[in-house]
Coordinates of C-alpha atoms in Angstrom, one line a residue:
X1 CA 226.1 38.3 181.6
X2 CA 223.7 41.0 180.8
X3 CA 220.8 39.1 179.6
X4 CA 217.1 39.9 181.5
X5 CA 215.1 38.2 184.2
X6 CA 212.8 35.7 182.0
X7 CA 211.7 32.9 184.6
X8 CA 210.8 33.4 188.4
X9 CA 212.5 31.7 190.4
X10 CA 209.5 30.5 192.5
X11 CA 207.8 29.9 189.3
X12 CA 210.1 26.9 189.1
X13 CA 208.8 23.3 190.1
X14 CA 211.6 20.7 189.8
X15 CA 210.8 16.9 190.2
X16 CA 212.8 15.9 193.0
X17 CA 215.5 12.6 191.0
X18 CA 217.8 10.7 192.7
X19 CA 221.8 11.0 192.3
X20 CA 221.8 7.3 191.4
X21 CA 219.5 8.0 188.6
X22 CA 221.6 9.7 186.6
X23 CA 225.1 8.9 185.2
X24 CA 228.3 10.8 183.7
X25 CA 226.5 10.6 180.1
X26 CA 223.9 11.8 181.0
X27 CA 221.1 9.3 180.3
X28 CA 218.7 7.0 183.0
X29 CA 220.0 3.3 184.2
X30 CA 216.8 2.4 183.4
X31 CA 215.9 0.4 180.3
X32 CA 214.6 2.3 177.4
X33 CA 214.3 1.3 174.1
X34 CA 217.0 3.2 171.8
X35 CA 215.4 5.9 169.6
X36 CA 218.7 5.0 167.2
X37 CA 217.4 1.5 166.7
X38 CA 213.9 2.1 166.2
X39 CA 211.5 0.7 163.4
X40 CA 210.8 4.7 163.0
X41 CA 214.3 5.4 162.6
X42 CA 215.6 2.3 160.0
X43 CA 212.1 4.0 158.3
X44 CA 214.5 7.5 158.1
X45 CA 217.4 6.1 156.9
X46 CA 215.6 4.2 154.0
X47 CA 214.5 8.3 153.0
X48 CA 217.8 9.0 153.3
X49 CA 219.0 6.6 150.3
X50 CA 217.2 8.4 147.6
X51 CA 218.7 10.9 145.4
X52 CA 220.5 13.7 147.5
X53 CA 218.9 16.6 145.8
X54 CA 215.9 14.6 146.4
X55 CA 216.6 13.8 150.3
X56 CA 217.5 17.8 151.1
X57 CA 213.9 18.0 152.4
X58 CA 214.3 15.3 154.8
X59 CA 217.6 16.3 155.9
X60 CA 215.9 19.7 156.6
X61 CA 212.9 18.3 158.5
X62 CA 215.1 16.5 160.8
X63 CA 217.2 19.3 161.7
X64 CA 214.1 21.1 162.7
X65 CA 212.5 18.2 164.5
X66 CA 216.3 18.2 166.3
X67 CA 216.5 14.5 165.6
X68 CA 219.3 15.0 163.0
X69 CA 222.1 13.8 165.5
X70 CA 221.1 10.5 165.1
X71 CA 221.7 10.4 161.1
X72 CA 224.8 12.7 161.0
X73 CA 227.1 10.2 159.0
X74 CA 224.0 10.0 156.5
X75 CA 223.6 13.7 156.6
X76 CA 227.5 14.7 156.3
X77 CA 227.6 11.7 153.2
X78 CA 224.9 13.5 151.6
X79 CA 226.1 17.5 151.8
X80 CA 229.4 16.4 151.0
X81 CA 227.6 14.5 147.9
X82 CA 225.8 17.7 147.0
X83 CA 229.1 19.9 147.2
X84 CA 231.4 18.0 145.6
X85 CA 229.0 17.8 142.5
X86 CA 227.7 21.5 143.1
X87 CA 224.5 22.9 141.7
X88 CA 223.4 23.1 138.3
X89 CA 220.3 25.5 138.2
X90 CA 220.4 25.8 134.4
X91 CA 217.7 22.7 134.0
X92 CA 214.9 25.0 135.6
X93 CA 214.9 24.0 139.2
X94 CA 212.6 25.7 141.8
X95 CA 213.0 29.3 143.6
X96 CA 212.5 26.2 146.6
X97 CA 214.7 23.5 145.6
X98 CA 217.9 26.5 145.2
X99 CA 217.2 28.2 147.7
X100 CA 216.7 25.0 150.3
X101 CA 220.2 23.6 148.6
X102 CA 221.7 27.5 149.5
X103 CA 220.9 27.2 153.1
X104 CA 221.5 24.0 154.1
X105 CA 224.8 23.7 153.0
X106 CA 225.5 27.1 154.2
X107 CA 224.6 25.9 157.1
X108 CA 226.4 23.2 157.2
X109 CA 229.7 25.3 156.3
X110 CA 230.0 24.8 153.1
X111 CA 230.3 27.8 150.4
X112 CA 227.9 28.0 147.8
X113 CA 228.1 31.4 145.4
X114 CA 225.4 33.5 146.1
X115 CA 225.5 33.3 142.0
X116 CA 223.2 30.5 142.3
X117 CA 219.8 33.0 142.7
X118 CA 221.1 34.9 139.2
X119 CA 218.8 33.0 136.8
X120 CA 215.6 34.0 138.4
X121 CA 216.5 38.2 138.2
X122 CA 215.7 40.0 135.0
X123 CA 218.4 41.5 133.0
X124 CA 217.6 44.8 134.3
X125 CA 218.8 43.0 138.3
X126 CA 215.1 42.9 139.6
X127 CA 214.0 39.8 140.6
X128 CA 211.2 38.2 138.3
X129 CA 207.3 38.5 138.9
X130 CA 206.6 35.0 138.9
X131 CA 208.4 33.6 141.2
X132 CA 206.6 36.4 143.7
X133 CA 203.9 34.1 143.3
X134 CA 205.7 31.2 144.8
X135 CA 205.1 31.3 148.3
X136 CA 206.9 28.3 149.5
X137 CA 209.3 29.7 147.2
X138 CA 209.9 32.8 148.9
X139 CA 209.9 31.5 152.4
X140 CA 212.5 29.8 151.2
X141 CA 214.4 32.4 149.9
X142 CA 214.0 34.6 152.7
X143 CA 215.2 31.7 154.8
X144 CA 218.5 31.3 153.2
X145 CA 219.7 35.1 152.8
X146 CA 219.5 35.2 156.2
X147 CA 223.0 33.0 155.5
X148 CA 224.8 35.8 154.0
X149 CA 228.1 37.3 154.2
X150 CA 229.0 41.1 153.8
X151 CA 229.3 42.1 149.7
X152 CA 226.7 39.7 148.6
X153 CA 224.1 42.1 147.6
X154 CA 222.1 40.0 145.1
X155 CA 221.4 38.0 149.1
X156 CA 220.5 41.5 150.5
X157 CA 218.2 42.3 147.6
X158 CA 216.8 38.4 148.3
X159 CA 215.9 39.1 151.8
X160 CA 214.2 42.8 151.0
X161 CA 212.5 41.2 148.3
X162 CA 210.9 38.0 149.5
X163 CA 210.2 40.0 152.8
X164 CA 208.1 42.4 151.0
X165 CA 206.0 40.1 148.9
X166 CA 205.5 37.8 152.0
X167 CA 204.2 40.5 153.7
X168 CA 201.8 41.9 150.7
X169 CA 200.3 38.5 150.5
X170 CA 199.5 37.6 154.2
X171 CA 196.1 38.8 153.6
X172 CA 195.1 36.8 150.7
X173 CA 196.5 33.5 152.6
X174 CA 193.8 31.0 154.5
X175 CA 195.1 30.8 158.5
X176 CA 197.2 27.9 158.0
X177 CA 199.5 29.7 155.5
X178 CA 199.4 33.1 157.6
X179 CA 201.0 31.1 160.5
X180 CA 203.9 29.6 158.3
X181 CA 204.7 33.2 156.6
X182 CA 204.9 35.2 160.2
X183 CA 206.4 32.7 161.7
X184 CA 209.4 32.6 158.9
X185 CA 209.8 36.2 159.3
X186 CA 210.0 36.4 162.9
X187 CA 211.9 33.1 163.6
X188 CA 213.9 32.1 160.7
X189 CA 215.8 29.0 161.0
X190 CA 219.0 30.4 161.1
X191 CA 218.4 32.9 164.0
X192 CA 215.6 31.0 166.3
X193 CA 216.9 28.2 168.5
X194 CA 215.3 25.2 167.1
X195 CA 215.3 23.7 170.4
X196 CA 211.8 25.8 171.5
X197 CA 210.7 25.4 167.8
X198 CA 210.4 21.7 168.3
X199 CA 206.6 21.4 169.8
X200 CA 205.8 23.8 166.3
X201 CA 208.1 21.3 164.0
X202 CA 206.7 18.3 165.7
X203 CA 202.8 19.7 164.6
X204 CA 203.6 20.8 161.3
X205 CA 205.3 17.3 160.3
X206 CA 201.9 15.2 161.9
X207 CA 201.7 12.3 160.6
X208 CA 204.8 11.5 159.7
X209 CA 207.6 9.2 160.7
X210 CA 209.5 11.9 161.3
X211 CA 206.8 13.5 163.8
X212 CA 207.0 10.0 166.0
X213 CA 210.9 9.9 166.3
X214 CA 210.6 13.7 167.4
X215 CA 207.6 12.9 169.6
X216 CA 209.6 10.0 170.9
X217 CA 213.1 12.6 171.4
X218 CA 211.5 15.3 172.7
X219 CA 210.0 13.0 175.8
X220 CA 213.4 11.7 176.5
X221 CA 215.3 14.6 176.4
X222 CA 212.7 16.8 178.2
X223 CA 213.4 13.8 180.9
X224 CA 217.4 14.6 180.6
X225 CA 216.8 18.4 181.0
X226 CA 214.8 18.1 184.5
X227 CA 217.7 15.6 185.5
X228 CA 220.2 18.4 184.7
X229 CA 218.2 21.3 185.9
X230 CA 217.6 19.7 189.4
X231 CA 221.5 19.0 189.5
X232 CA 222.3 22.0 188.8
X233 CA 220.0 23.8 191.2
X234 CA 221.5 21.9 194.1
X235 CA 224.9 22.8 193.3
X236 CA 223.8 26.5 193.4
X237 CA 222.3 25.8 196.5
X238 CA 225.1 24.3 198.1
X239 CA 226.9 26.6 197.0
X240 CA 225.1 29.2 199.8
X241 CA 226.1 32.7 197.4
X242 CA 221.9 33.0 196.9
X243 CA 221.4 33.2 200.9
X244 CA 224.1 36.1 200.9
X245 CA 223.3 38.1 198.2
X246 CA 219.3 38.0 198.5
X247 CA 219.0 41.2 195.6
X248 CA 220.8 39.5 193.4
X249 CA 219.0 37.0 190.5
X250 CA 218.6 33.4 192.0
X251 CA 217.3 31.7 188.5
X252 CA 219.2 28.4 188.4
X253 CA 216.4 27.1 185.3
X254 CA 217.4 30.7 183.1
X255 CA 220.7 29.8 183.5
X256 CA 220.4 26.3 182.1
X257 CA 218.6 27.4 179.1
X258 CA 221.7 28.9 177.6
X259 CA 223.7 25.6 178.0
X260 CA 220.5 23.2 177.0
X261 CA 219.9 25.3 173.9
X262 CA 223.5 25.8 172.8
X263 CA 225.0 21.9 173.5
X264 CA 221.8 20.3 172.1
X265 CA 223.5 16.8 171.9
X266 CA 221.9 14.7 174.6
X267 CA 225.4 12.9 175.1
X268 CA 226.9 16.1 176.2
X269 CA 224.8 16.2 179.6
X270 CA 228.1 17.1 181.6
X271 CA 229.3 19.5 179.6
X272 CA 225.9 21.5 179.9
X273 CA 225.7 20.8 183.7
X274 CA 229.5 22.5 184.0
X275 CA 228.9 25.5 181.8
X276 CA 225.9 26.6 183.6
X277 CA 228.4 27.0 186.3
X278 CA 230.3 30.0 184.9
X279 CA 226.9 31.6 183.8
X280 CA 225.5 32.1 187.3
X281 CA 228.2 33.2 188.5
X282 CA 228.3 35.9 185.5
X283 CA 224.6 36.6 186.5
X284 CA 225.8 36.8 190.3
X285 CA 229.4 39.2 189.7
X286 CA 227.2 41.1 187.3
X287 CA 224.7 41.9 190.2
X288 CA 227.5 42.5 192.4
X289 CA 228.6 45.4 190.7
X290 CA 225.3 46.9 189.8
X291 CA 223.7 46.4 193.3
X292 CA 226.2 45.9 195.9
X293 CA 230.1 47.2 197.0
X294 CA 231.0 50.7 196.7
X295 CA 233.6 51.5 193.7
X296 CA 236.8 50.8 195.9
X297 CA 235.5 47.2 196.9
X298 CA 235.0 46.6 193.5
X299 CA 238.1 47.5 192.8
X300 CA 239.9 45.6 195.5
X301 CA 237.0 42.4 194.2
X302 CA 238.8 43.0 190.3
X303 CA 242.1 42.7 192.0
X304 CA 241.6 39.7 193.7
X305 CA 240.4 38.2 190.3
X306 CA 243.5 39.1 188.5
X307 CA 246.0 38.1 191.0
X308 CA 244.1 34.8 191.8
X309 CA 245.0 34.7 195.2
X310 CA 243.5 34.3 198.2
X311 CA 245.7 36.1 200.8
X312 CA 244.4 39.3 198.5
X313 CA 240.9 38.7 200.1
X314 CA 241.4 39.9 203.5
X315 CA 240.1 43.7 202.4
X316 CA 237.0 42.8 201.0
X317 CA 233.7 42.1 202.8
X318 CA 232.5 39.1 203.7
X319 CA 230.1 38.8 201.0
X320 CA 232.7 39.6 198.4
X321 CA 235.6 37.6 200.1
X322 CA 233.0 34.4 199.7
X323 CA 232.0 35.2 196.1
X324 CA 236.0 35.1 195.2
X325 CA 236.4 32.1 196.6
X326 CA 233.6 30.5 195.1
X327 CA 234.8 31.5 192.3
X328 CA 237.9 30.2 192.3
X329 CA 236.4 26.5 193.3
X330 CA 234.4 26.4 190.5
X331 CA 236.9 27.2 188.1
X332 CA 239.4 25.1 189.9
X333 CA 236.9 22.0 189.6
X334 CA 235.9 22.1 185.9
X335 CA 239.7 23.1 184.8
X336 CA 240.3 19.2 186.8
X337 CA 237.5 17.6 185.0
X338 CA 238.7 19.0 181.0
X339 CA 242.2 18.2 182.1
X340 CA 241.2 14.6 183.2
X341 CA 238.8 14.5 180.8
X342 CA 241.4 16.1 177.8
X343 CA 244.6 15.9 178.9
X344 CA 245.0 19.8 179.0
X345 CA 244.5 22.1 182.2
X346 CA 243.1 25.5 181.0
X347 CA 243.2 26.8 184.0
X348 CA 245.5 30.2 183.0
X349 CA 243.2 30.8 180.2
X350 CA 239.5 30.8 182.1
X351 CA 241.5 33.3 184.8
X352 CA 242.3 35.4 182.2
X353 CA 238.8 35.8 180.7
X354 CA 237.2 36.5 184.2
X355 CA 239.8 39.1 184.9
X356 CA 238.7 40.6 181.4
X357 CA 235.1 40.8 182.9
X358 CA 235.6 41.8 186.1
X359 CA 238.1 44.8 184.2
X360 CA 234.9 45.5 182.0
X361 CA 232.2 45.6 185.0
X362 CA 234.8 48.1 186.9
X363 CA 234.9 50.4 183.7
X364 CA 231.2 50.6 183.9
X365 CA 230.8 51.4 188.1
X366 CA 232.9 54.0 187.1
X367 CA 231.3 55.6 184.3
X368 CA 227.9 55.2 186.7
X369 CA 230.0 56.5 190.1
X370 CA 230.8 59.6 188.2
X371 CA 227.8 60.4 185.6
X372 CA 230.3 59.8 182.6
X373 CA 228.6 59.3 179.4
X374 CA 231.1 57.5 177.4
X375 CA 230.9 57.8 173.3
X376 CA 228.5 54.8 172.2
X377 CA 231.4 52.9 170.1
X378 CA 233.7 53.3 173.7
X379 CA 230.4 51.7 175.5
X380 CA 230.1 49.7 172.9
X381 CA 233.6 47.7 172.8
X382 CA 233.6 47.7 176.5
X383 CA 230.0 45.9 176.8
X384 CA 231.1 43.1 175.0
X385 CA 233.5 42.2 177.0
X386 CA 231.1 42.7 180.0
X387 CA 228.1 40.8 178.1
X388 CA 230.0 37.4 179.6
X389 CA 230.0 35.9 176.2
X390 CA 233.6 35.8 175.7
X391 CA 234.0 33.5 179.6
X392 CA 231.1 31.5 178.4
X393 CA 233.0 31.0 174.8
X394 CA 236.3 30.3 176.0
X395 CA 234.6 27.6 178.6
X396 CA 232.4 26.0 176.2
X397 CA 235.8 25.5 173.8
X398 CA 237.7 23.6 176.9
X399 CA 234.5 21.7 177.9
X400 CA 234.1 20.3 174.3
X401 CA 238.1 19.3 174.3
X402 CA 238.8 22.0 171.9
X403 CA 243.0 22.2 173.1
X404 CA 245.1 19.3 174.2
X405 CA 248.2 21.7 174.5
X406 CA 249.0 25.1 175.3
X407 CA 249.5 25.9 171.4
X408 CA 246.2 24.4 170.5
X409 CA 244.1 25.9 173.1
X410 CA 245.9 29.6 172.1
X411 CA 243.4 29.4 169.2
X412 CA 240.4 30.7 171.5
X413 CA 242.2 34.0 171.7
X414 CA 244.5 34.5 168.8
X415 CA 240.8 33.8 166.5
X416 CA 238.7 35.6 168.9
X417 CA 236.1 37.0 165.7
X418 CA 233.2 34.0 166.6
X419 CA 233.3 35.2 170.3
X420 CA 233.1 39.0 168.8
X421 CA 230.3 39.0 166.9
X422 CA 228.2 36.5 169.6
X423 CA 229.3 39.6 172.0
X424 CA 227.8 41.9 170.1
X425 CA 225.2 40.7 169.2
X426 CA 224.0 39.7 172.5
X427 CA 224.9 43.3 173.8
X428 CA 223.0 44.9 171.3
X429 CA 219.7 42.7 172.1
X430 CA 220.4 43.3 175.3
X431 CA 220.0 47.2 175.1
X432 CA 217.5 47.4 173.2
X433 CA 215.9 47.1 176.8
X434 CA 213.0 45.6 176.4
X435 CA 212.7 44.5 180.1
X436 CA 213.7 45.3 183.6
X437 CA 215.7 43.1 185.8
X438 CA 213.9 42.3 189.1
X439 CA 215.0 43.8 192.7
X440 CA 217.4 46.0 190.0
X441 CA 217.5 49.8 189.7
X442 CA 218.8 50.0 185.7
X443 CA 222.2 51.2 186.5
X444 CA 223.5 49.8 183.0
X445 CA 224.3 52.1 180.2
X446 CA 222.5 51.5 176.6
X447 CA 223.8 52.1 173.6
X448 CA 220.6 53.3 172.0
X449 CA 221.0 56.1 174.9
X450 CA 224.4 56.9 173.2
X451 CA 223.9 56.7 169.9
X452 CA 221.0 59.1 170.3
X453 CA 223.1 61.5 172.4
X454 CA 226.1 61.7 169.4
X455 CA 223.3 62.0 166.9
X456 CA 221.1 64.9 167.7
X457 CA 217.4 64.3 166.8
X458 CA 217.8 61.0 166.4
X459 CA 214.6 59.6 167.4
X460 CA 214.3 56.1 169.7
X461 CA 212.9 54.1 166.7
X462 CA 215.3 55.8 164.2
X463 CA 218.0 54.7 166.9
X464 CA 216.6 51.2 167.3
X465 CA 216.5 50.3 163.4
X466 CA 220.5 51.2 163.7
X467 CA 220.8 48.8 166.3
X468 CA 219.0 46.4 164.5
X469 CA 221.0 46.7 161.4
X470 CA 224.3 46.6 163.5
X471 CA 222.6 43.0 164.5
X472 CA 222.1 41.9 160.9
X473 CA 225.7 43.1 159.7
X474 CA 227.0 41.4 162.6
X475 CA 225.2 38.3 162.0
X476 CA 226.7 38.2 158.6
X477 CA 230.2 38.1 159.8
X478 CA 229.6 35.3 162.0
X479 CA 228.0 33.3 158.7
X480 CA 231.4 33.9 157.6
X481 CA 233.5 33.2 160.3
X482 CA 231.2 29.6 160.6
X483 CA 232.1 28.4 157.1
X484 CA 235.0 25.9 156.6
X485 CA 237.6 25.8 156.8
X486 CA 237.9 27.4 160.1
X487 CA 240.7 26.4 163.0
X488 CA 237.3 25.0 165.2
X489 CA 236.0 21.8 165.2
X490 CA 232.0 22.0 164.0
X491 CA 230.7 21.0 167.5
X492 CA 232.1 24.1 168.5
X493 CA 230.8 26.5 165.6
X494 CA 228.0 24.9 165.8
X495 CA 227.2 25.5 169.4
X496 CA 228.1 29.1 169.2
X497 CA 225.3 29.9 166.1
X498 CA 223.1 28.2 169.1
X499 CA 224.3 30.4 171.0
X500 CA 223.8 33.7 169.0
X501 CA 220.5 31.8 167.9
X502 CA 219.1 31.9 171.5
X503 CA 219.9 35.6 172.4
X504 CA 216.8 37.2 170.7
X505 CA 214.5 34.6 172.3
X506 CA 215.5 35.8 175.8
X507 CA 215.1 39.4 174.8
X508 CA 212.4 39.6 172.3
X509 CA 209.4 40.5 174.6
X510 CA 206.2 40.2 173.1
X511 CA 203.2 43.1 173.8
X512 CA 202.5 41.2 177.2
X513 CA 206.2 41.5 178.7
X514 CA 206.4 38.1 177.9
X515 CA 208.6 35.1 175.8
X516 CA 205.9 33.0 174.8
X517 CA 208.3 30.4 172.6
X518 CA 210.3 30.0 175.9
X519 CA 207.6 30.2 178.8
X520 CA 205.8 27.4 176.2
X521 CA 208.6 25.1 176.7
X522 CA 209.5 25.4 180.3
X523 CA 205.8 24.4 181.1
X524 CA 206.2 21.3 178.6
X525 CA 209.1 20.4 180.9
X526 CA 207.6 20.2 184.9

């Protein structure tokens, strides 16, 4: 997976915990009291009874404060509530109140008309002057149009709109307000993982009983994550591949994050724990092809991955021939656990998607080997395959019991638009190069490089805001593709906005080569 070095691995601390500690769902034998049955959360529920277009706020405040799994029923009773009797915005509600009823629900899946913003544009189609005084009001709005889907242009208009005035009033604004305004722009819900926005959530709310039940989470799971991350680092210890290939990225913890921020239930410990597994070893073939082999072992290393056999091995080097066979262990193990777990063996589908990748990495040695410039839309559809995201997809479906027969698990690849757009989008980020990899020598290509090779003069910046757009288009489409009905279950939609969600935070460098939102939480954890 072509995603940057973020956290060192000798930067890592991990609090040694014992096996017998830890069980298959994830949480401690030792007594705690249940956050579900708390005085805090009976407190919650109560909130939850009031009107629904009067409870939207708290619904939103415990999505953000990532507490929301333990009210879901309430939730789902209340959206479903909201949609079945739709909104009315004739009686004079808020640019706030629409635009928080827009979101959430969009959020949620369900489709609301972007018709619902019409009664605050002028007849000539420019938004009116007062509401540009509504600063809650436009954060709001500039919140929900980033859930639009391509043709809504009154959306478009919303986001350039409450963008602009934001911006034009952040110097009028105490220090307070300027905080909540930049920190919309930059991390709006729908693309920032909430899972490093929690320690921000947890401040803003203060003083609420919503605050203590997140205060309360946060210490639990932040327990759960060292558990996993110390169980996972022994596996990939064990597993010996780091000792072989020493230039290659040894970052157990970055590997985690994907999984922790994506599956953010805390029940779904194992299923986190198994699809880290597939990640390294994206991180680790990835490094094998930019860094080691010459182009004929590569290509006899893409064979053995598509014949999935082992008496193909005997040509490769040793360091190859052990990487293979790791390789097919791992995917051998968790194909046993979802078929014991599910009652389906997806074994013929994960060896598919890594033959995919390996095809994609060999595509690009090539290009490299012989100083081929390929046309950016060729570089382009091949990168997404070799971004990884389609593997980590397709494992994340079988892991969260997507198929319990061969027909039902077909779905993965005959509705392949959700793994599309997070594959673009996470190749895009990706070369916008922002960073370096460590002990790497950049032998990637970049679609900015391209672009600006097809389209003389274009400048870096010029070629950049393209990119960028690209991002935001694509973005759109996977809004669409999320709404219901789909042919996935809304674990799984939902773990792949995560997904998409987290992909800017591990790329978005700040002026100091750094990612403070994620470097914040890692040092809340050890």
């Amino acid at each position: 997976m072509a995603i940057n070095n973020c956290v060192k691995p000798q930067d890592i601390q991990t609090t040694p915990i014992q096996e017998e500690d830890f069980v298959a769902n994830g949480t401690s034998k030792k007594k705690e009291v249940s956050i579900k049955d708390s005085e805090q959360s009976e407190e919650v529920r109560n909130l939850l009874k009031n009107d629904p277009f009067k409870t939207l706020e708290t619904v939103d405040a415990l999505q953000k404060l990532c507490v929301n799994h333990y009210f879901q029923e309430e939730i789902n009773s209340i959206l479903k509530t909201l949609y079945t009797r739709m909104y009315d915005n004739s009686h004079g509600q808020s640019l706030y109140d629409v635009s928080l009823y827009f979101r959430i629900l969009r959020q949620e899946g369900y489709y609301v008309s972007a018709d619902v913003f019409a009664n605050f544009k002028e007849k000539d189609g420019k938004f009116k002057g007062d509401i540009a005084q509504d600063v809650k009001g436009l954060m709001a709005l500039y919140e929900a149009s980033q859930l639009s889907i391509e043709g809504e242009h009154i959306i478009d208009e919303a986001a350039d709109f409450s963008a602009y005035e934001l911006n034009e009033k952040i110097q009028f604004l105490d220090q307070d307000e300027v905080a909540m305004v930049k920190n919309t722009l930059q991390h709006s819900y729908q693309r920032t993982s909430s899972t490093f926005m929690v320690k921000k959530y947890i401040k803003h709310y203060n003083g609420t009983t919503m605050s203590e039940l997140a205060k309360l989470e946060l210490a639990k799971v932040q327990s759960l994550h060292r558990t996993e991350v110390d169980l996972i680092t022994r596996w990939w210890n064990d597993l010996g591949l780091a000792q072989e290939f020493t230039l290659a990225r040894n970052q157990p913890l970055h590997w985690y994050l994907w999984p922790m921020a994506s599956l953010t239930d805390p029940s779904l410990s194992e299923q986190r724990i198994e699809l880290t597994k597939p990640i390294a070893l994206i991180f680790l073939i990835d490094d094998i092809f930019d860094v080691y082999g010459t182009l004929e072992e590569l290509r006899l290393f893409t064979e053995a991955v598509k014949r999935w056999d082992s008496n193909t091995l005997e040509q490769l080097p040793y360091n190859l021939r052990i990487c293979v066979e790791a390789l097919y262990d791992v995917t051998y193990e968790i194909s046993d656990k979802i078929y014991n777990k599910y009652g389906f063996n997806p074994i013929e589908f994960l060896k598919q998607a890594w033959a995919n990748l390996c095809e994609a990495f060999l595509v690009e040695a090539r290009w490299f080997a012989l100083g081929y410039m390929p046309k950016a839309n060729d570089y382009l559809k091949n990168g997404m395959v070799s971004s990884g995201a389609h593997v980590v997809i397709v494992h994340m479906f079988f892991l969260l019991g997507g198929a319990t027969s061969k027909e039902t698990a077909s779905i993965i690849n005959d509705n392949n638009d959700i793994a599309a757009c997070l594959a673009k989008i996470l190749r895009l980020w990706d070369d916008l190069g922002s960073a370096k990899d460590v002990n790497q020598e950049g032998h990637d290509g970049s679609y900015v490089t391209y672009y600006m090779k097809e389209n003389e003069g274009c400048s870096v910046e010029n070629a950049r805001d393209h990119v960028m757009a690209m991002i935001t288009n694509t973005w759109k489409k996977l809004n669409k593709e999320c709404l219901s009905p789909n042919q996935f279950s809304v674990e799984f939609t939902k773990a792949c906005v995560n997904l998409a969600r987290m992909i800017p935070l591990m790329y978005n460098y700040d002026e100091n080569h750094s990612l403070p939102l994620i470097e914040d939480y890692i040092c809340s954890m050890f």
